[in-house]
Amino acid sequence: MYYDPEYERMDRDTLEGVQLERLQSTLNRVARNVPLYRTRFDEMGFEPDDVRTLDDLAKLPFTTKADLRENYPYGLFAVPLREVVRLQASSGTTGKPTVVGYTKNDIARWAGLAARLLVAGGVTRDDLVQVAFHYGLFTGGFGFHYGCEALGASVIPASSGGSKRQVMVMQDYRTTALVCTPSYALHLADVMDETGVNPNALSLRFGLFGAETWSEAMRREIEQRLKLTATDNYGISEVMGPGVAGECLERSGLHLNEDHFLAEIVDPDTGAPLPPGEKGELVLTTLTKEAFPVIRYRTGDLTRFIDGPCPCGRTLRRIDRIIGRTDDMLTVRGINVFPSQVEAILLEVIHGQGGAQPHYQIVIERDESHLDQAQVLVEAEEEAIVSGSIGAQQDLIRKIERRLSSDLGVAFKVRLVEPRSLERSEGKANRVLDKRAK
Ligand code: DLL
């Protein structure tokens, strides 16, 4: 099933032709309307018409989060505010969130791209889709909402929070597809356990999750507990929001909507393009955005291209799940670790064992001798605290510690903590508490 078969299955040559034409018109638009790009192009004596092939794009400078901050709020808009029909913002945790704008055409395209990914994730117009992403400045809620409407599915705009109400809605409205962050999906599974709701009695079939890093093991956990097929969706508000890339039901990489976004993968340190298949930072250029186009935007997200045909028939190139950000990478005694790697191990060791839940927090501190000390707090299930033997708990702890140390090369101290003692998130989970002086 495809939403947009013509573009989703386009042959490479035709697609590259479309991309080049759209790139030239985007470059012309920003050169005319956005002072930052006009100045940069002038400084290097560049004219948009100089771009003859897609490779020429690499001659242009990157756009960074700092550029966006310096032009806050509207400095990078390429249309007058009169043309803007919607404002949204990034969910950035440092500094002021970036404001992004959409014209009427942008909104229609965004809805179409979100609809593509909903279809790729199994949703049809017969589904009842509960969107439990926050509706507000964050792009998750409205992005998927309009996608569902464009597709003709029935959207339930539950927004985030009120978990018991979410479960009630799921039961009573007979929700068939759930859309939220993976951590919130797990939280909803906990709430069902606590309130005695049997997920088998629900009507859930598909779950489209995204907006934060998660692991394959976490996917399995969600699928088993909520009885649905889960797919990963990637997006970033500076580029559009959800709708940039998403998995099909093959679940072997996220198809990029390449007719609207041009992707590069570069070395995060040098900015140099990396050979196909190598992991690096995703850089995105919008090809059709009117209000807020970006040229070579450094997403800070680490991934790699997955080449080769996908059995689903889509020819759109795939990227691997995001393994982390260039800036959430932890360096513990000089060793780089991503929270997603810790999570994958936790879930693998814990899965099927009982005794601990996949709610965890990584805490990094520096001791008196200025050495980094890494800890992982893992919530223990009620039975383990009440009736589980200390010996069994110790065994589990040792097992996790051994795996973390052998796989990641970092000595984490694992602590089982009381159930529900770690902060719950209705949106993106905050998995890391870094107490070291910066
Ligand atoms: O999180 C857009 C979105 C909403 C995507 C709903 C998917 C679903 P921002 O708030 O701007 O936009 O945050 C973007 O979130 O740079 C990534 O670091 C992270 N992120 C988004 N999707 C994924 C994913 C939305 N599937 C930032 N896996 C990005 C891992 C993700 N990280």
Tab-separated table of N, CA, C and O in Angstrom, residues 269-377:
chain	number	residue	atom	x	y	z
A	269	ASP	N	32.778	15.752	12.732
A	269	ASP	CA	33.904	16.626	13.117
A	269	ASP	C	34.371	17.500	11.969
A	269	ASP	O	34.623	18.688	12.141
A	270	THR	N	34.505	16.921	10.787
A	270	THR	CA	35.084	17.687	9.672
A	270	THR	C	34.027	18.213	8.707
A	270	THR	O	34.308	19.109	7.917
A	271	GLY	N	32.826	17.658	8.726
A	271	GLY	CA	31.800	18.073	7.768
A	271	GLY	C	31.980	17.432	6.396
A	271	GLY	O	31.195	17.678	5.486
A	272	ALA	N	32.999	16.598	6.250
A	272	ALA	CA	33.254	15.978	4.937
A	272	ALA	C	32.231	14.869	4.679
A	272	ALA	O	31.841	14.157	5.604
A	273	PRO	N	31.792	14.737	3.415
A	273	PRO	CA	30.829	13.678	3.086
A	273	PRO	C	31.434	12.301	3.361
A	273	PRO	O	32.630	12.108	3.146
A	274	LEU	N	30.638	11.375	3.841
A	274	LEU	CA	31.140	10.031	4.148
A	274	LEU	C	30.723	9.052	3.051
A	274	LEU	O	29.679	9.246	2.422
A	275	PRO	N	31.506	8.018	2.840
A	275	PRO	CA	31.130	7.006	1.844
A	275	PRO	C	29.813	6.339	2.242
A	275	PRO	O	29.512	6.243	3.448
A	276	PRO	N	29.039	5.877	1.244
A	276	PRO	CA	27.738	5.267	1.525
A	276	PRO	C	27.863	4.156	2.571
A	276	PRO	O	28.815	3.372	2.535
A	277	GLY	N	26.942	4.128	3.511
A	277	GLY	CA	26.929	3.056	4.510
A	277	GLY	C	27.658	3.406	5.788
A	277	GLY	O	27.485	2.739	6.797
A	278	GLU	N	28.467	4.482	5.755
A	278	GLU	CA	29.184	4.847	6.987
A	278	GLU	C	28.321	5.722	7.883
A	278	GLU	O	27.555	6.552	7.404
A	279	LYS	N	28.500	5.534	9.190
A	279	LYS	CA	27.710	6.311	10.142
A	279	LYS	C	28.226	7.724	10.269
A	279	LYS	O	29.440	7.935	10.353
A	280	GLY	N	27.346	8.678	10.295
A	280	GLY	CA	27.752	10.065	10.459
A	280	GLY	C	26.539	10.926	10.739
A	280	GLY	O	25.460	10.419	11.062
A	281	GLU	N	26.726	12.232	10.593
A	281	GLU	CA	25.641	13.175	10.917
A	281	GLU	C	24.764	13.412	9.690
A	281	GLU	O	25.262	13.661	8.589
A	282	LEU	N	23.479	13.360	9.932
A	282	LEU	CA	22.507	13.593	8.859
A	282	LEU	C	22.383	15.096	8.609
A	282	LEU	O	22.199	15.877	9.546
A	283	VAL	N	22.517	15.476	7.340
A	283	VAL	CA	22.391	16.879	6.937
A	283	VAL	C	21.232	16.944	5.943
A	283	VAL	O	21.193	16.167	4.993
A	284	LEU	N	20.288	17.837	6.175
A	284	LEU	CA	19.088	17.866	5.326
A	284	LEU	C	18.881	19.220	4.657
A	284	LEU	O	19.083	20.268	5.274
A	285	THR	N	18.477	19.159	3.398
A	285	THR	CA	18.106	20.362	2.646
A	285	THR	C	16.658	20.193	2.222
A	285	THR	O	16.292	19.147	1.683
A	286	THR	N	15.830	21.208	2.490
A	286	THR	CA	14.429	21.092	2.062
A	286	THR	C	14.334	21.453	0.577
A	286	THR	O	15.046	22.337	0.100
A	287	LEU	N	13.456	20.759	-0.142
A	287	LEU	CA	13.340	21.004	-1.584
A	287	LEU	C	12.036	21.687	-1.969
A	287	LEU	O	11.933	22.221	-3.076
A	288	THR	N	11.049	21.661	-1.062
A	288	THR	CA	9.755	22.235	-1.456
A	288	THR	C	9.195	23.216	-0.427
A	288	THR	O	8.137	23.800	-0.652
A	289	LYS	N	9.879	23.396	0.692
A	289	LYS	CA	9.333	24.278	1.736
A	289	LYS	C	9.312	25.723	1.238
A	289	LYS	O	10.307	26.203	0.688
A	290	GLU	N	8.213	26.412	1.498
A	290	GLU	CA	8.111	27.811	1.068
A	290	GLU	C	8.480	28.776	2.203
A	290	GLU	O	9.264	29.690	2.019
A	291	ALA	N	7.887	28.570	3.380
A	291	ALA	CA	8.073	29.554	4.452
A	291	ALA	C	9.426	29.419	5.139
A	291	ALA	O	10.059	30.417	5.482
A	292	PHE	N	9.864	28.188	5.353
A	292	PHE	CA	11.084	27.995	6.135
A	292	PHE	C	11.989	26.947	5.471
A	292	PHE	O	12.130	25.827	5.966
A	293	PRO	N	12.595	27.342	4.337
A	293	PRO	CA	13.508	26.389	3.697
A	293	PRO	C	14.836	26.368	4.451
A	293	PRO	O	15.217	27.386	5.044
A	294	VAL	N	15.494	25.236	4.500
A	294	VAL	CA	16.854	25.210	5.060
A	294	VAL	C	17.798	24.522	4.083
A	294	VAL	O	17.432	23.563	3.412
A	295	ILE	N	18.998	25.066	4.020
A	295	ILE	CA	20.012	24.527	3.119
A	295	ILE	C	21.083	23.847	3.962
A	295	ILE	O	21.682	24.471	4.826
A	296	ARG	N	21.303	22.580	3.724
A	296	ARG	CA	22.356	21.794	4.411
A	296	ARG	C	22.290	21.981	5.931
A	296	ARG	O	23.262	22.358	6.570
A	297	TYR	N	21.144	21.671	6.489
A	297	TYR	CA	20.958	21.836	7.931
A	297	TYR	C	21.595	20.677	8.699
A	297	TYR	O	21.306	19.507	8.439
A	298	ARG	N	22.467	21.032	9.655
A	298	ARG	CA	23.132	20.013	10.488
A	298	ARG	C	22.142	19.541	11.543
A	298	ARG	O	21.868	20.259	12.506
A	299	THR	N	21.609	18.337	11.386
A	299	THR	CA	20.568	17.881	12.319
A	299	THR	C	21.146	17.481	13.673
A	299	THR	O	20.416	17.445	14.665
A	300	GLY	N	22.429	17.120	13.706
A	300	GLY	CA	22.997	16.602	14.958
A	300	GLY	C	22.635	15.135	15.175
A	300	GLY	O	23.030	14.535	16.175
A	301	ASP	N	21.895	14.538	14.252
A	301	ASP	CA	21.470	13.145	14.408
A	301	ASP	C	22.410	12.200	13.674
A	301	ASP	O	22.795	12.464	12.535
A	302	LEU	N	22.753	11.110	14.334
A	302	LEU	CA	23.708	10.165	13.758
A	302	LEU	C	22.993	8.946	13.181
A	302	LEU	O	22.181	8.313	13.860
A	303	THR	N	23.319	8.660	11.945
A	303	THR	CA	22.721	7.505	11.266
A	303	THR	C	23.591	7.125	10.073
A	303	THR	O	24.695	7.651	9.915
A	304	ARG	N	23.102	6.198	9.235
A	304	ARG	CA	23.816	5.853	8.006
A	304	ARG	C	22.789	5.536	6.929
A	304	ARG	O	21.624	5.241	7.249
A	305	PHE	N	23.210	5.618	5.682
A	305	PHE	CA	22.317	5.220	4.595
A	305	PHE	C	22.275	3.706	4.527
A	305	PHE	O	23.296	3.044	4.731
A	306	ILE	N	21.097	3.175	4.246
A	306	ILE	CA	20.984	1.749	3.956
A	306	ILE	C	20.625	1.655	2.487
A	306	ILE	O	19.541	2.105	2.090
A	307	ASP	N	21.525	1.148	1.669
A	307	ASP	CA	21.240	1.105	0.241
A	307	ASP	C	20.739	-0.273	-0.158
A	307	ASP	O	20.788	-1.214	0.610
A	308	GLY	N	20.259	-0.346	-1.376
A	308	GLY	CA	19.707	-1.610	-1.861
A	308	GLY	C	18.205	-1.553	-1.843
A	308	GLY	O	17.617	-0.744	-1.112
A	309	PRO	N	17.585	-2.398	-2.684
A	309	PRO	CA	16.128	-2.338	-2.801
A	309	PRO	C	15.426	-2.812	-1.539
A	309	PRO	O	15.931	-3.670	-0.826
A	310	CYS	N	14.278	-2.210	-1.263
A	310	CYS	CA	13.466	-2.638	-0.114
A	310	CYS	C	12.321	-3.489	-0.678
A	310	CYS	O	11.682	-3.091	-1.644
A	311	PRO	N	12.051	-4.635	-0.068
A	311	PRO	CA	10.982	-5.505	-0.581
A	311	PRO	C	9.622	-4.826	-0.650
A	311	PRO	O	8.734	-5.295	-1.368
A	312	CYS	N	9.436	-3.702	0.041
A	312	CYS	CA	8.124	-3.039	0.014
A	312	CYS	C	7.862	-2.371	-1.325
A	312	CYS	O	6.731	-1.999	-1.611
A	313	GLY	N	8.901	-2.208	-2.143
A	313	GLY	CA	8.704	-1.613	-3.460
A	313	GLY	C	8.990	-0.115	-3.503
A	313	GLY	O	9.076	0.475	-4.576
A	314	ARG	N	9.144	0.496	-2.344
A	314	ARG	CA	9.495	1.925	-2.348
A	314	ARG	C	10.953	2.050	-2.792
A	314	ARG	O	11.805	1.282	-2.345
A	315	THR	N	11.197	3.049	-3.634
A	315	THR	CA	12.577	3.255	-4.066
A	315	THR	C	13.249	4.344	-3.241
A	315	THR	O	14.434	4.617	-3.406
A	316	LEU	N	12.485	4.970	-2.362
A	316	LEU	CA	13.049	6.041	-1.542
A	316	LEU	C	14.130	5.463	-0.636
A	316	LEU	O	13.915	4.449	0.038
A	317	ARG	N	15.282	6.114	-0.656
A	317	ARG	CA	16.441	5.633	0.078
A	317	ARG	C	16.150	5.569	1.578
A	317	ARG	O	15.381	6.383	2.094
A	318	ARG	N	16.808	4.610	2.234
A	318	ARG	CA	16.543	4.459	3.676
A	318	ARG	C	17.714	4.948	4.526
A	318	ARG	O	18.865	4.903	4.101
A	319	ILE	N	17.371	5.386	5.736
A	319	ILE	CA	18.397	5.626	6.749
A	319	ILE	C	18.156	4.653	7.896
A	319	ILE	O	17.039	4.179	8.098
A	320	ASP	N	19.212	4.369	8.618
A	320	ASP	CA	19.120	3.499	9.781
A	320	ASP	C	18.436	4.264	10.913
A	320	ASP	O	18.403	5.496	10.898
A	321	ARG	N	17.946	3.540	11.916
A	321	ARG	CA	17.389	4.232	13.079
A	321	ARG	C	18.467	5.174	13.637
A	321	ARG	O	19.663	4.886	13.527
A	322	ILE	N	18.037	6.283	14.223
A	322	ILE	CA	18.986	7.259	14.759
A	322	ILE	C	19.670	6.622	15.970
A	322	ILE	O	18.996	6.178	16.893
A	323	ILE	N	21.009	6.573	15.954
A	323	ILE	CA	21.671	5.929	17.095
A	323	ILE	C	21.946	6.936	18.205
A	323	ILE	O	22.297	6.565	19.314
A	324	GLY	N	21.767	8.184	17.937
A	324	GLY	CA	21.957	9.187	18.969
A	324	GLY	C	22.199	10.522	18.315
A	324	GLY	O	22.105	10.645	17.094
A	325	ARG	N	22.489	11.504	19.130
A	325	ARG	CA	22.785	12.825	18.581
A	325	ARG	C	24.256	13.123	18.787
A	325	ARG	O	24.882	12.571	19.674
A	326	THR	N	24.775	14.014	17.981
A	326	THR	CA	26.170	14.389	18.187
A	326	THR	C	26.296	15.005	19.582
A	326	THR	O	27.352	14.984	20.168
A	327	ASP	N	25.179	15.505	20.109
A	327	ASP	CA	25.284	16.163	21.405
A	327	ASP	C	24.637	15.418	22.570
A	327	ASP	O	24.566	15.936	23.646
A	328	ASP	N	24.144	14.173	22.388
A	328	ASP	CA	23.757	13.442	23.599
A	328	ASP	C	24.716	12.292	23.836
A	328	ASP	O	24.531	11.459	24.712
A	329	MET	N	25.753	12.325	23.014
A	329	MET	CA	26.763	11.305	23.183
A	329	MET	C	27.455	11.569	24.522
A	329	MET	O	27.842	12.697	24.809
A	330	LEU	N	27.571	10.533	25.330
A	330	LEU	CA	28.233	10.685	26.618
A	330	LEU	C	29.666	10.220	26.485
A	330	LEU	O	29.938	9.241	25.808
A	331	THR	N	30.556	10.948	27.118
A	331	THR	CA	31.929	10.472	27.136
A	331	THR	C	32.250	10.121	28.578
A	331	THR	O	32.291	10.993	29.440
A	332	VAL	N	32.405	8.833	28.850
A	332	VAL	CA	32.675	8.390	30.205
A	332	VAL	C	34.102	7.846	30.241
A	332	VAL	O	34.407	6.866	29.569
A	333	ARG	N	34.931	8.513	30.995
A	333	ARG	CA	36.368	8.196	31.023
A	333	ARG	C	36.903	8.035	29.594
A	333	ARG	O	37.605	7.082	29.270
A	334	GLY	N	36.497	8.968	28.768
A	334	GLY	CA	37.033	9.013	27.403
A	334	GLY	C	36.351	8.080	26.416
A	334	GLY	O	36.647	8.106	25.231
A	335	ILE	N	35.419	7.277	26.913
A	335	ILE	CA	34.757	6.346	25.993
A	335	ILE	C	33.378	6.885	25.626
A	335	ILE	O	32.606	7.322	26.484
A	336	ASN	N	33.093	6.863	24.331
A	336	ASN	CA	31.809	7.393	23.872
A	336	ASN	C	30.696	6.363	24.042
A	336	ASN	O	30.843	5.219	23.619
A	337	VAL	N	29.615	6.808	24.629
A	337	VAL	CA	28.466	5.916	24.832
A	337	VAL	C	27.198	6.676	24.493
A	337	VAL	O	27.053	7.841	24.851
A	338	PHE	N	26.293	5.995	23.817
A	338	PHE	CA	24.984	6.582	23.582
A	338	PHE	C	23.967	5.923	24.504
A	338	PHE	O	23.987	4.707	24.671
A	339	PRO	N	23.063	6.730	25.074
A	339	PRO	CA	22.017	6.147	25.928
A	339	PRO	C	21.296	4.983	25.236
A	339	PRO	O	20.930	4.014	25.885
A	340	SER	N	21.120	5.080	23.921
A	340	SER	CA	20.391	4.008	23.224
A	340	SER	C	21.122	2.670	23.320
A	340	SER	O	20.502	1.612	23.323
A	341	GLN	N	22.456	2.715	23.410
A	341	GLN	CA	23.204	1.460	23.530
A	341	GLN	C	22.969	0.833	24.903
A	341	GLN	O	22.830	-0.377	25.032
A	342	VAL	N	22.950	1.696	25.918
A	342	VAL	CA	22.702	1.202	27.281
A	342	VAL	C	21.310	0.579	27.332
A	342	VAL	O	21.115	-0.524	27.855
A	343	GLU	N	20.371	1.275	26.743
A	343	GLU	CA	18.991	0.795	26.761
A	343	GLU	C	18.859	-0.567	26.093
A	343	GLU	O	18.187	-1.477	26.590
A	344	ALA	N	19.520	-0.709	24.959
A	344	ALA	CA	19.412	-1.968	24.225
A	344	ALA	C	19.902	-3.127	25.096
A	344	ALA	O	19.282	-4.191	25.142
A	345	ILE	N	21.000	-2.903	25.796
A	345	ILE	CA	21.546	-3.968	26.645
A	345	ILE	C	20.620	-4.254	27.821
A	345	ILE	O	20.319	-5.401	28.133
A	346	LEU	N	20.138	-3.177	28.454
A	346	LEU	CA	19.222	-3.364	29.588
A	346	LEU	C	18.043	-4.232	29.191
A	346	LEU	O	17.704	-5.202	29.864
A	347	LEU	N	17.460	-3.882	28.072
A	347	LEU	CA	16.265	-4.604	27.661
A	347	LEU	C	16.580	-6.043	27.282
A	347	LEU	O	15.815	-6.955	27.550
A	348	GLU	N	17.725	-6.220	26.671
A	348	GLU	CA	18.102	-7.571	26.258
A	348	GLU	C	18.304	-8.469	27.467
A	348	GLU	O	17.838	-9.600	27.503
A	349	VAL	N	19.017	-7.955	28.467
A	349	VAL	CA	19.318	-8.769	29.644
A	349	VAL	C	18.053	-8.999	30.463
A	349	VAL	O	17.793	-10.090	30.952
A	350	ILE	N	17.249	-7.938	30.581
A	350	ILE	CA	16.084	-8.007	31.459
A	350	ILE	C	14.942	-8.792	30.828
A	350	ILE	O	14.201	-9.482	31.500
A	351	HIS	N	14.849	-8.705	29.517
A	351	HIS	CA	13.674	-9.249	28.861
A	351	HIS	C	13.434	-10.715	29.229
A	351	HIS	O	14.306	-11.543	29.121
A	352	GLY	N	12.225	-10.988	29.663
A	352	GLY	CA	11.865	-12.367	29.971
A	352	GLY	C	12.366	-12.831	31.328
A	352	GLY	O	12.095	-13.936	31.754
A	353	GLN	N	13.109	-11.995	32.032
A	353	GLN	CA	13.666	-12.382	33.314
A	353	GLN	C	12.769	-11.972	34.469
A	353	GLN	O	12.848	-12.547	35.530
A	354	GLY	N	11.972	-10.947	34.258
A	354	GLY	CA	11.247	-10.358	35.384
A	354	GLY	C	12.249	-9.630	36.247
A	354	GLY	O	13.450	-9.654	35.967
A	355	GLY	N	11.775	-8.989	37.267
A	355	GLY	CA	12.718	-8.389	38.214
A	355	GLY	C	13.111	-6.964	37.912
A	355	GLY	O	13.561	-6.267	38.786
A	356	ALA	N	12.960	-6.504	36.706
A	356	ALA	CA	13.287	-5.111	36.428
A	356	ALA	C	12.495	-4.653	35.216
A	356	ALA	O	12.129	-5.456	34.370
A	357	GLN	N	12.235	-3.365	35.147
A	357	GLN	CA	11.465	-2.820	34.033
A	357	GLN	C	12.356	-1.927	33.181
A	357	GLN	O	13.360	-1.451	33.663
A	358	PRO	N	11.948	-1.684	31.965
A	358	PRO	CA	12.790	-0.847	31.119
A	358	PRO	C	12.666	0.648	31.401
A	358	PRO	O	12.831	1.445	30.507
A	359	HIS	N	12.359	1.041	32.602
A	359	HIS	CA	12.439	2.458	32.951
A	359	HIS	C	13.788	2.654	33.608
A	359	HIS	O	14.111	1.995	34.600
A	360	TYR	N	14.577	3.531	33.050
A	360	TYR	CA	15.944	3.636	33.560
A	360	TYR	C	16.437	5.069	33.441
A	360	TYR	O	15.872	5.886	32.713
A	361	GLN	N	17.478	5.367	34.182
A	361	GLN	CA	18.130	6.666	34.040
A	361	GLN	C	19.631	6.480	34.204
A	361	GLN	O	20.079	5.720	35.073
A	362	ILE	N	20.376	7.161	33.363
A	362	ILE	CA	21.831	7.089	33.445
A	362	ILE	C	22.302	8.317	34.242
A	362	ILE	O	21.879	9.440	33.940
A	363	VAL	N	23.128	8.094	35.245
A	363	VAL	CA	23.637	9.212	36.044
A	363	VAL	C	25.165	9.193	35.969
A	363	VAL	O	25.794	8.173	36.251
A	364	ILE	N	25.721	10.307	35.563
A	364	ILE	CA	27.185	10.387	35.477
A	364	ILE	C	27.664	11.436	36.479
A	364	ILE	O	27.163	12.564	36.494
A	365	GLU	N	28.618	11.038	37.312
A	365	GLU	CA	29.179	11.971	38.293
A	365	GLU	C	30.687	11.900	38.239
A	365	GLU	O	31.250	10.975	37.658
A	366	ARG	N	31.330	12.856	38.897
A	366	ARG	CA	32.798	12.820	38.958
A	366	ARG	C	33.196	12.683	40.428
A	366	ARG	O	32.699	13.416	41.269
A	367	ASP	N	34.039	11.708	40.743
A	367	ASP	CA	34.377	11.477	42.156
A	367	ASP	C	35.529	12.385	42.599
A	367	ASP	O	36.023	13.217	41.833
A	368	GLU	N	35.970	12.180	43.884
A	368	GLU	CA	36.993	13.078	44.454
A	368	GLU	C	38.277	13.061	43.622
A	368	GLU	O	38.973	14.056	43.515
A	369	SER	N	38.554	11.898	43.028
A	369	SER	CA	39.794	11.853	42.233
A	369	SER	C	39.534	12.237	40.774
A	369	SER	O	40.315	11.916	39.885
A	370	HIS	N	38.394	12.929	40.571
A	370	HIS	CA	38.052	13.476	39.254
A	370	HIS	C	37.837	12.404	38.196
A	370	HIS	O	38.007	12.645	37.013
A	371	LEU	N	37.477	11.218	38.656
A	371	LEU	CA	37.169	10.163	37.690
A	371	LEU	C	35.665	10.102	37.473
A	371	LEU	O	34.880	10.306	38.400
A	372	ASP	N	35.288	9.819	36.250
A	372	ASP	CA	33.863	9.700	35.946
A	372	ASP	C	33.309	8.414	36.548
A	372	ASP	O	33.922	7.364	36.426
A	373	GLN	N	32.158	8.540	37.189
A	373	GLN	CA	31.468	7.356	37.706
A	373	GLN	C	30.117	7.280	37.005
A	373	GLN	O	29.346	8.231	37.044
A	374	ALA	N	29.877	6.155	36.363
A	374	ALA	CA	28.617	6.013	35.627
A	374	ALA	C	27.696	5.041	36.348
A	374	ALA	O	28.126	3.976	36.791
A	375	GLN	N	26.442	5.432	36.478
A	375	GLN	CA	25.461	4.581	37.139
A	375	GLN	C	24.235	4.437	36.254
A	375	GLN	O	23.897	5.368	35.531
A	376	VAL	N	23.591	3.298	36.322
A	376	VAL	CA	22.282	3.184	35.679
A	376	VAL	C	21.276	2.797	36.746
A	376	VAL	O	21.462	1.802	37.445
A	377	LEU	N	20.250	3.614	36.892
A	377	LEU	CA	19.173	3.281	37.813
A	377	LEU	C	18.092	2.565	37.009
A	377	LEU	O	17.654	3.061	35.970
